[in-house]
Amino acid sequence: MLLVIDAGNTNITIGVFDRENLIGNFRITTQIPRTSDEYGLVLRDLLVTKNIDVDKIEDVIISSVVPKIMHSLTSACIKYFDKEPIIVGPGIKTGIKLLMANPHEVGADRIVDAVGAYELYGGPVIVMDFGTATTYDLITQDGTLKARVTCPGIRISAKALWEDAAKLPEIEIKNPATIMAQDTITSMQAGLFYGCVGQTEYIIERLKKESGIKNIKTVATGGLGKIISEATDKIEVYDKDLTLQGLRLIYEKCKKNRKKN
């Protein structure tokens, strides 16, 4: 079995694959500082709750945009699973071409999402991740990451509202019943939600227009991706496990490459 870990700015998402089958997935917060022992015990306990035999973990792969936790997280995999994890980064085989001015600037999470969308749904494809930041990446027919757009995530925008405007309260982010809001909370929900929907539709159309590429698929993932995708026909697929699947696919490519060598 394969343990896959995606360390994001807000959450660490964990999955266990038995070949191509995702048999367990979990989330823990990134914000709490943890030692390698704490990470190790948390990871093992989570697997046990799903009746997953820890001793059957054959390998581990990690993508991360949070450098400060990597020493503890990597050490936890070595100490508690006896596995040196594969780290998604420069030089790793992904199948995605990074024709950027500085390829090292492309976050591991975006590479993983690009691999998942391209391998599972084909190219050309726009993959969107509604996480801490909202990201839009265009991958061409031949697997080239052609363009990247980065926006504040919905929660970042919401936090800015209630932290910087004294009279605005902290609210639940959701799709309100109507945009015709008559109270403060609903007006904030309408602005955040429909603002994100409008942004999504515009950026998709702009990417299609400026790239000149026809028949581009659109795939979304991320915690708030589901409610956004349900509100627009511009998003064709919502895949909540896209990042975990992308990690599995990268691992398979690395494994094949190691066998050849």
PDB file of C-alpha atoms in Angstrom:
ATOM      1  CA  MET A   1       0.000   0.000   0.000  1.00  0.00           C
ATOM      2  CA  LEU A   2       1.040   3.582  -0.671  1.00  0.00           C
ATOM      3  CA  LEU A   3       0.787   6.467   1.813  1.00  0.00           C
ATOM      4  CA  VAL A   4       0.361   9.852   0.093  1.00  0.00           C
ATOM      5  CA  ILE A   5       0.611  13.166   1.946  1.00  0.00           C
ATOM      6  CA  ASP A   6      -0.171  16.669   0.660  1.00  0.00           C
ATOM      7  CA  ALA A   7       0.898  19.401   3.077  1.00  0.00           C
ATOM      8  CA  GLY A   8      -0.965  22.612   2.308  1.00  0.00           C
ATOM      9  CA  ASN A   9      -0.983  25.948   4.092  1.00  0.00           C
ATOM     10  CA  THR A  10      -4.211  25.168   5.960  1.00  0.00           C
ATOM     11  CA  ASN A  11      -4.519  21.370   6.049  1.00  0.00           C
ATOM     12  CA  ILE A  12      -2.429  18.261   5.559  1.00  0.00           C
ATOM     13  CA  THR A  13      -4.385  15.780   3.443  1.00  0.00           C
ATOM     14  CA  ILE A  14      -3.474  12.126   3.768  1.00  0.00           C
ATOM     15  CA  GLY A  15      -4.496   9.155   1.643  1.00  0.00           C
ATOM     16  CA  VAL A  16      -3.781   5.437   1.498  1.00  0.00           C
ATOM     17  CA  PHE A  17      -3.924   3.558  -1.800  1.00  0.00           C
ATOM     18  CA  ASP A  18      -4.171  -0.172  -2.302  1.00  0.00           C
ATOM     19  CA  ARG A  19      -2.951  -0.201  -5.902  1.00  0.00           C
ATOM     20  CA  GLU A  20      -5.347   2.251  -7.634  1.00  0.00           C
ATOM     21  CA  ASN A  21      -8.012   2.164  -4.917  1.00  0.00           C
ATOM     22  CA  LEU A  22      -8.142   4.969  -2.354  1.00  0.00           C
ATOM     23  CA  ILE A  23      -9.043   3.050   0.806  1.00  0.00           C
ATOM     24  CA  GLY A  24      -8.694   5.853   3.339  1.00  0.00           C
ATOM     25  CA  ASN A  25      -8.276   9.616   3.464  1.00  0.00           C
ATOM     26  CA  PHE A  26      -7.840  12.057   6.324  1.00  0.00           C
ATOM     27  CA  ARG A  27      -7.171  15.712   7.100  1.00  0.00           C
ATOM     28  CA  ILE A  28      -5.221  17.312   9.932  1.00  0.00           C
ATOM     29  CA  THR A  29      -4.456  20.984  10.445  1.00  0.00           C
ATOM     30  CA  THR A  30      -1.112  22.365   9.308  1.00  0.00           C
ATOM     31  CA  GLN A  31      -1.243  25.237  11.779  1.00  0.00           C
ATOM     32  CA  ILE A  32      -0.346  23.207  14.894  1.00  0.00           C
ATOM     33  CA  PRO A  33       3.436  22.752  15.350  1.00  0.00           C
ATOM     34  CA  ARG A  34       4.262  19.051  15.741  1.00  0.00           C
ATOM     35  CA  THR A  35       7.364  17.004  16.393  1.00  0.00           C
ATOM     36  CA  SER A  36       8.252  13.973  14.294  1.00  0.00           C
ATOM     37  CA  ASP A  37       6.895  11.730  17.071  1.00  0.00           C
ATOM     38  CA  GLU A  38       3.592  13.592  17.112  1.00  0.00           C
ATOM     39  CA  TYR A  39       3.256  13.333  13.326  1.00  0.00           C
ATOM     40  CA  GLY A  40       4.164   9.660  13.440  1.00  0.00           C
ATOM     41  CA  LEU A  41       1.642   8.808  16.139  1.00  0.00           C
ATOM     42  CA  VAL A  42      -1.127  10.857  14.491  1.00  0.00           C
ATOM     43  CA  LEU A  43      -0.539   9.192  11.118  1.00  0.00           C
ATOM     44  CA  ARG A  44      -0.470   5.690  12.581  1.00  0.00           C
ATOM     45  CA  ASP A  45      -3.594   6.297  14.686  1.00  0.00           C
ATOM     46  CA  LEU A  46      -5.512   7.632  11.683  1.00  0.00           C
ATOM     47  CA  LEU A  47      -4.681   4.516   9.678  1.00  0.00           C
ATOM     48  CA  VAL A  48      -5.696   2.239  12.542  1.00  0.00           C
ATOM     49  CA  THR A  49      -9.141   3.921  12.739  1.00  0.00           C
ATOM     50  CA  LYS A  50      -9.755   2.759   9.143  1.00  0.00           C
ATOM     51  CA  ASN A  51      -8.459  -0.745   9.920  1.00  0.00           C
ATOM     52  CA  ILE A  52      -5.450  -0.179   7.673  1.00  0.00           C
ATOM     53  CA  ASP A  53      -2.467  -2.364   8.549  1.00  0.00           C
ATOM     54  CA  VAL A  54       0.397   0.065   9.124  1.00  0.00           C
ATOM     55  CA  ASP A  55       2.963  -2.652   8.434  1.00  0.00           C
ATOM     56  CA  LYS A  56       1.629  -3.007   4.877  1.00  0.00           C
ATOM     57  CA  ILE A  57       2.621   0.542   3.893  1.00  0.00           C
ATOM     58  CA  GLU A  58       5.209  -0.091   1.171  1.00  0.00           C
ATOM     59  CA  ASP A  59       6.139   3.499   0.314  1.00  0.00           C
ATOM     60  CA  VAL A  60       5.383   7.172   1.039  1.00  0.00           C
ATOM     61  CA  ILE A  61       5.227  10.216  -1.233  1.00  0.00           C
ATOM     62  CA  ILE A  62       4.855  13.814  -0.028  1.00  0.00           C
ATOM     63  CA  SER A  63       4.069  17.127  -1.707  1.00  0.00           C
ATOM     64  CA  SER A  64       4.371  20.256   0.407  1.00  0.00           C
ATOM     65  CA  VAL A  65       4.181  24.038   0.198  1.00  0.00           C
ATOM     66  CA  VAL A  66       5.125  24.393   3.883  1.00  0.00           C
ATOM     67  CA  PRO A  67       8.904  23.972   4.194  1.00  0.00           C
ATOM     68  CA  LYS A  68       8.999  24.457   7.974  1.00  0.00           C
ATOM     69  CA  ILE A  69       7.166  21.188   8.702  1.00  0.00           C
ATOM     70  CA  MET A  70       9.115  18.996   6.296  1.00  0.00           C
ATOM     71  CA  HIS A  71      11.898  17.920   8.642  1.00  0.00           C
ATOM     72  CA  SER A  72       9.429  16.628  11.247  1.00  0.00           C
ATOM     73  CA  LEU A  73       7.086  15.096   8.669  1.00  0.00           C
ATOM     74  CA  THR A  74       9.881  13.336   6.788  1.00  0.00           C
ATOM     75  CA  SER A  75      11.427  12.087  10.037  1.00  0.00           C
ATOM     76  CA  ALA A  76       8.033  10.732  11.116  1.00  0.00           C
ATOM     77  CA  CYS A  77       7.781   8.618   7.954  1.00  0.00           C
ATOM     78  CA  ILE A  78      11.254   7.203   8.545  1.00  0.00           C
ATOM     79  CA  LYS A  79      10.766   6.524  12.278  1.00  0.00           C
ATOM     80  CA  TYR A  80       7.185   5.216  12.248  1.00  0.00           C
ATOM     81  CA  PHE A  81       6.871   3.611   8.796  1.00  0.00           C
ATOM     82  CA  ASP A  82      10.527   2.792   8.126  1.00  0.00           C
ATOM     83  CA  LYS A  83      10.237   4.527   4.728  1.00  0.00           C
ATOM     84  CA  GLU A  84      12.274   7.352   3.223  1.00  0.00           C
ATOM     85  CA  PRO A  85       9.520   9.377   1.509  1.00  0.00           C
ATOM     86  CA  ILE A  86       9.673  10.561  -2.094  1.00  0.00           C
ATOM     87  CA  ILE A  87       9.370  14.357  -2.087  1.00  0.00           C
ATOM     88  CA  VAL A  88       7.691  16.061  -5.051  1.00  0.00           C
ATOM     89  CA  GLY A  89      10.106  18.712  -6.255  1.00  0.00           C
ATOM     90  CA  PRO A  90      12.685  19.671  -8.894  1.00  0.00           C
ATOM     91  CA  GLY A  91      14.016  16.703 -10.839  1.00  0.00           C
ATOM     92  CA  ILE A  92      11.170  14.324 -10.023  1.00  0.00           C
ATOM     93  CA  LYS A  93       9.465  12.640 -12.981  1.00  0.00           C
ATOM     94  CA  THR A  94       5.885  13.915 -13.408  1.00  0.00           C
ATOM     95  CA  GLY A  95       5.121  13.894 -17.143  1.00  0.00           C
ATOM     96  CA  ILE A  96       4.253  17.615 -17.005  1.00  0.00           C
ATOM     97  CA  LYS A  97       6.503  20.049 -18.881  1.00  0.00           C
ATOM     98  CA  LEU A  98       7.208  23.277 -16.997  1.00  0.00           C
ATOM     99  CA  LEU A  99       7.983  25.831 -19.714  1.00  0.00           C
ATOM    100  CA  MET A 100       8.136  28.719 -17.246  1.00  0.00           C
ATOM    101  CA  ALA A 101      10.632  31.536 -16.726  1.00  0.00           C
ATOM    102  CA  ASN A 102      11.469  29.916 -13.380  1.00  0.00           C
ATOM    103  CA  PRO A 103      10.111  26.338 -13.073  1.00  0.00           C
ATOM    104  CA  HIS A 104      11.253  26.181  -9.426  1.00  0.00           C
ATOM    105  CA  GLU A 105       8.556  28.744  -8.567  1.00  0.00           C
ATOM    106  CA  VAL A 106       5.774  26.288  -9.419  1.00  0.00           C
ATOM    107  CA  GLY A 107       4.389  24.875  -6.171  1.00  0.00           C
ATOM    108  CA  ALA A 108       4.385  21.123  -5.626  1.00  0.00           C
ATOM    109  CA  ASP A 109       0.628  21.200  -5.048  1.00  0.00           C
ATOM    110  CA  ARG A 110       0.026  22.708  -8.493  1.00  0.00           C
ATOM    111  CA  ILE A 111       2.252  20.154 -10.183  1.00  0.00           C
ATOM    112  CA  VAL A 112       0.386  17.335  -8.433  1.00  0.00           C
ATOM    113  CA  ASP A 113      -3.016  18.752  -9.436  1.00  0.00           C
ATOM    114  CA  ALA A 114      -1.791  19.200 -13.017  1.00  0.00           C
ATOM    115  CA  VAL A 115      -0.672  15.561 -13.183  1.00  0.00           C
ATOM    116  CA  GLY A 116      -3.966  14.336 -11.725  1.00  0.00           C
ATOM    117  CA  ALA A 117      -6.119  16.386 -14.103  1.00  0.00           C
ATOM    118  CA  TYR A 118      -4.021  15.633 -17.194  1.00  0.00           C
ATOM    119  CA  GLU A 119      -3.653  11.888 -16.566  1.00  0.00           C
ATOM    120  CA  LEU A 120      -7.244  11.261 -15.439  1.00  0.00           C
ATOM    121  CA  TYR A 121      -9.153  13.628 -17.733  1.00  0.00           C
ATOM    122  CA  GLY A 122      -6.758  14.366 -20.603  1.00  0.00           C
ATOM    123  CA  GLY A 123      -5.536  17.612 -22.085  1.00  0.00           C
ATOM    124  CA  PRO A 124      -5.978  20.365 -22.792  1.00  0.00           C
ATOM    125  CA  VAL A 125      -7.393  21.018 -19.336  1.00  0.00           C
ATOM    126  CA  ILE A 126      -7.810  23.854 -16.863  1.00  0.00           C
ATOM    127  CA  VAL A 127      -7.443  22.590 -13.313  1.00  0.00           C
ATOM    128  CA  MET A 128      -8.720  24.734 -10.441  1.00  0.00           C
ATOM    129  CA  ASP A 129      -7.943  24.264  -6.756  1.00  0.00           C
ATOM    130  CA  PHE A 130     -10.147  26.120  -4.278  1.00  0.00           C
ATOM    131  CA  GLY A 131      -7.893  26.012  -1.245  1.00  0.00           C
ATOM    132  CA  THR A 132      -6.055  28.619   0.828  1.00  0.00           C
ATOM    133  CA  ALA A 133      -5.406  30.294  -2.516  1.00  0.00           C
ATOM    134  CA  THR A 134      -7.617  29.751  -5.541  1.00  0.00           C
ATOM    135  CA  THR A 135      -5.470  28.608  -8.444  1.00  0.00           C
ATOM    136  CA  TYR A 136      -6.113  28.078 -12.151  1.00  0.00           C
ATOM    137  CA  ASP A 137      -3.613  26.156 -14.283  1.00  0.00           C
ATOM    138  CA  LEU A 138      -3.822  25.472 -18.023  1.00  0.00           C
ATOM    139  CA  ILE A 139      -2.214  22.256 -19.274  1.00  0.00           C
ATOM    140  CA  THR A 140      -1.989  21.734 -23.034  1.00  0.00           C
ATOM    141  CA  GLN A 141      -2.647  18.620 -25.118  1.00  0.00           C
ATOM    142  CA  ASP A 142       1.016  17.569 -24.883  1.00  0.00           C
ATOM    143  CA  GLY A 143       1.185  18.037 -21.099  1.00  0.00           C
ATOM    144  CA  THR A 144       2.772  21.491 -20.949  1.00  0.00           C
ATOM    145  CA  LEU A 145       1.839  23.766 -18.052  1.00  0.00           C
ATOM    146  CA  LYS A 146       1.180  26.836 -20.166  1.00  0.00           C
ATOM    147  CA  ALA A 147      -0.342  29.363 -17.776  1.00  0.00           C
ATOM    148  CA  ARG A 148      -0.966  29.907 -14.061  1.00  0.00           C
ATOM    149  CA  VAL A 149      -3.393  32.258 -12.310  1.00  0.00           C
ATOM    150  CA  THR A 150      -3.344  32.748  -8.535  1.00  0.00           C
ATOM    151  CA  CYS A 151      -6.085  34.474  -6.535  1.00  0.00           C
ATOM    152  CA  PRO A 152      -6.899  34.902  -2.836  1.00  0.00           C
ATOM    153  CA  GLY A 153      -8.886  31.927  -1.580  1.00  0.00           C
ATOM    154  CA  ILE A 154     -12.470  32.413  -0.441  1.00  0.00           C
ATOM    155  CA  ARG A 155     -11.510  32.019   3.212  1.00  0.00           C
ATOM    156  CA  ILE A 156      -8.700  34.580   2.864  1.00  0.00           C
ATOM    157  CA  SER A 157     -11.168  37.058   1.348  1.00  0.00           C
ATOM    158  CA  ALA A 158     -13.717  36.327   4.076  1.00  0.00           C
ATOM    159  CA  LYS A 159     -11.111  36.742   6.808  1.00  0.00           C
ATOM    160  CA  ALA A 160     -10.081  40.103   5.361  1.00  0.00           C
ATOM    161  CA  LEU A 161     -13.704  41.255   5.548  1.00  0.00           C
ATOM    162  CA  TRP A 162     -14.355  40.454   9.186  1.00  0.00           C
ATOM    163  CA  GLU A 163     -10.866  41.325  10.445  1.00  0.00           C
ATOM    164  CA  ASP A 164     -10.480  44.656   8.641  1.00  0.00           C
ATOM    165  CA  ALA A 165     -14.072  45.904   8.844  1.00  0.00           C
ATOM    166  CA  ALA A 166     -15.001  46.460  12.504  1.00  0.00           C
ATOM    167  CA  LYS A 167     -18.739  45.918  12.143  1.00  0.00           C
ATOM    168  CA  LEU A 168     -18.650  42.827   9.912  1.00  0.00           C
ATOM    169  CA  PRO A 169     -18.978  39.485  11.741  1.00  0.00           C
ATOM    170  CA  GLU A 170     -17.245  36.160  11.129  1.00  0.00           C
ATOM    171  CA  ILE A 171     -19.582  34.079   8.957  1.00  0.00           C
ATOM    172  CA  GLU A 172     -20.072  30.647   7.455  1.00  0.00           C
ATOM    173  CA  ILE A 173     -19.041  30.528   3.811  1.00  0.00           C
ATOM    174  CA  LYS A 174     -21.896  29.054   1.788  1.00  0.00           C
ATOM    175  CA  ASN A 175     -24.172  29.546  -1.183  1.00  0.00           C
ATOM    176  CA  PRO A 176     -26.937  31.885   0.019  1.00  0.00           C
ATOM    177  CA  ALA A 177     -30.515  31.293  -1.056  1.00  0.00           C
ATOM    178  CA  THR A 178     -30.460  34.510  -3.085  1.00  0.00           C
ATOM    179  CA  ILE A 179     -28.143  37.302  -4.153  1.00  0.00           C
ATOM    180  CA  MET A 180     -30.933  39.727  -3.184  1.00  0.00           C
ATOM    181  CA  ALA A 181     -29.539  39.989   0.354  1.00  0.00           C
ATOM    182  CA  GLN A 182     -31.295  42.114   2.961  1.00  0.00           C
ATOM    183  CA  ASP A 183     -29.109  41.430   6.004  1.00  0.00           C
ATOM    184  CA  THR A 184     -25.393  41.735   6.699  1.00  0.00           C
ATOM    185  CA  ILE A 185     -24.533  38.039   6.924  1.00  0.00           C
ATOM    186  CA  THR A 186     -26.359  37.093   3.724  1.00  0.00           C
ATOM    187  CA  SER A 187     -24.873  40.083   1.906  1.00  0.00           C
ATOM    188  CA  MET A 188     -21.373  38.932   2.872  1.00  0.00           C
ATOM    189  CA  GLN A 189     -22.125  35.357   1.832  1.00  0.00           C
ATOM    190  CA  ALA A 190     -23.526  36.572  -1.485  1.00  0.00           C
ATOM    191  CA  GLY A 191     -20.501  38.748  -2.172  1.00  0.00           C
ATOM    192  CA  LEU A 192     -17.992  36.037  -1.330  1.00  0.00           C
ATOM    193  CA  PHE A 193     -19.796  33.194  -3.071  1.00  0.00           C
ATOM    194  CA  TYR A 194     -21.022  34.907  -6.240  1.00  0.00           C
ATOM    195  CA  GLY A 195     -17.820  36.902  -6.452  1.00  0.00           C
ATOM    196  CA  CYS A 196     -15.882  33.638  -6.589  1.00  0.00           C
ATOM    197  CA  VAL A 197     -18.294  32.126  -9.122  1.00  0.00           C
ATOM    198  CA  GLY A 198     -17.989  35.197 -11.332  1.00  0.00           C
ATOM    199  CA  GLN A 199     -14.204  35.200 -11.007  1.00  0.00           C
ATOM    200  CA  THR A 200     -14.091  31.522 -11.927  1.00  0.00           C
ATOM    201  CA  GLU A 201     -16.256  31.914 -15.015  1.00  0.00           C
ATOM    202  CA  TYR A 202     -14.328  34.967 -16.216  1.00  0.00           C
ATOM    203  CA  ILE A 203     -10.879  33.445 -15.725  1.00  0.00           C
ATOM    204  CA  ILE A 204     -11.887  30.221 -17.495  1.00  0.00           C
ATOM    205  CA  GLU A 205     -13.220  32.161 -20.481  1.00  0.00           C
ATOM    206  CA  ARG A 206     -10.187  34.476 -20.527  1.00  0.00           C
ATOM    207  CA  LEU A 207      -7.759  31.542 -20.465  1.00  0.00           C
ATOM    208  CA  LYS A 208      -9.630  29.897 -23.337  1.00  0.00           C
ATOM    209  CA  LYS A 209      -9.692  33.123 -25.355  1.00  0.00           C
ATOM    210  CA  GLU A 210      -6.056  34.165 -24.880  1.00  0.00           C
ATOM    211  CA  SER A 211      -4.639  30.662 -25.295  1.00  0.00           C
ATOM    212  CA  GLY A 212      -6.587  30.105 -28.506  1.00  0.00           C
ATOM    213  CA  ILE A 213      -6.942  26.439 -27.541  1.00  0.00           C
ATOM    214  CA  LYS A 214     -10.236  24.760 -28.316  1.00  0.00           C
ATOM    215  CA  ASN A 215     -12.101  22.037 -26.412  1.00  0.00           C
ATOM    216  CA  ILE A 216     -10.443  22.689 -23.052  1.00  0.00           C
ATOM    217  CA  LYS A 217     -11.780  20.532 -20.220  1.00  0.00           C
ATOM    218  CA  THR A 218     -12.319  22.106 -16.800  1.00  0.00           C
ATOM    219  CA  VAL A 219     -11.647  20.228 -13.564  1.00  0.00           C
ATOM    220  CA  ALA A 220     -11.936  21.540 -10.011  1.00  0.00           C
ATOM    221  CA  THR A 221     -10.786  20.300  -6.622  1.00  0.00           C
ATOM    222  CA  GLY A 222     -10.242  21.732  -3.144  1.00  0.00           C
ATOM    223  CA  GLY A 223     -12.374  22.122  -0.050  1.00  0.00           C
ATOM    224  CA  LEU A 224     -14.754  24.767  -1.428  1.00  0.00           C
ATOM    225  CA  GLY A 225     -14.558  23.558  -5.013  1.00  0.00           C
ATOM    226  CA  LYS A 226     -17.739  21.514  -4.705  1.00  0.00           C
ATOM    227  CA  ILE A 227     -20.102  24.394  -3.928  1.00  0.00           C
ATOM    228  CA  ILE A 228     -18.515  26.571  -6.614  1.00  0.00           C
ATOM    229  CA  SER A 229     -18.683  23.820  -9.242  1.00  0.00           C
ATOM    230  CA  GLU A 230     -22.356  23.224  -8.443  1.00  0.00           C
ATOM    231  CA  ALA A 231     -23.117  26.877  -9.204  1.00  0.00           C
ATOM    232  CA  THR A 232     -21.588  27.105 -12.684  1.00  0.00           C
ATOM    233  CA  ASP A 233     -21.643  25.066 -15.865  1.00  0.00           C
ATOM    234  CA  LYS A 234     -18.138  26.308 -16.685  1.00  0.00           C
ATOM    235  CA  ILE A 235     -16.708  23.574 -14.421  1.00  0.00           C
ATOM    236  CA  GLU A 236     -17.250  20.138 -15.936  1.00  0.00           C
ATOM    237  CA  VAL A 237     -15.791  17.917 -13.207  1.00  0.00           C
ATOM    238  CA  TYR A 238     -15.338  18.241  -9.455  1.00  0.00           C
ATOM    239  CA  ASP A 239     -12.877  15.681  -8.082  1.00  0.00           C
ATOM    240  CA  LYS A 240     -12.320  15.957  -4.330  1.00  0.00           C
ATOM    241  CA  ASP A 241      -9.489  13.409  -4.418  1.00  0.00           C
ATOM    242  CA  LEU A 242      -7.613  14.865  -7.399  1.00  0.00           C
ATOM    243  CA  THR A 243      -4.505  15.833  -5.413  1.00  0.00           C
ATOM    244  CA  LEU A 244      -4.222  12.423  -3.766  1.00  0.00           C
ATOM    245  CA  GLN A 245      -4.654  10.747  -7.148  1.00  0.00           C
ATOM    246  CA  GLY A 246      -2.005  13.035  -8.620  1.00  0.00           C
ATOM    247  CA  LEU A 247       0.443  11.938  -5.931  1.00  0.00           C
ATOM    248  CA  ARG A 248      -0.302   8.286  -6.681  1.00  0.00           C
ATOM    249  CA  LEU A 249       0.268   8.845 -10.396  1.00  0.00           C
ATOM    250  CA  ILE A 250       3.583  10.616  -9.790  1.00  0.00           C
ATOM    251  CA  TYR A 251       4.680   7.768  -7.537  1.00  0.00           C
ATOM    252  CA  GLU A 252       3.875   5.244 -10.278  1.00  0.00           C
ATOM    253  CA  LYS A 253       6.008   7.221 -12.749  1.00  0.00           C
ATOM    254  CA  CYS A 254       8.897   7.386 -10.266  1.00  0.00           C
ATOM    255  CA  LYS A 255       8.624   3.661  -9.561  1.00  0.00           C
ATOM    256  CA  LYS A 256       8.754   2.813 -13.276  1.00  0.00           C
ATOM    257  CA  ASN A 257      11.710   5.128 -13.757  1.00  0.00           C
ATOM    258  CA  ARG A 258      13.621   3.503 -10.898  1.00  0.00           C
ATOM    259  CA  LYS A 259      13.006   0.048 -12.372  1.00  0.00           C
ATOM    260  CA  LYS A 260      14.474   1.191 -15.714  1.00  0.00           C
ATOM    261  CA  ASN A 261      17.577   2.445 -13.954  1.00  0.00           C
TER     262      ASN A 261
END
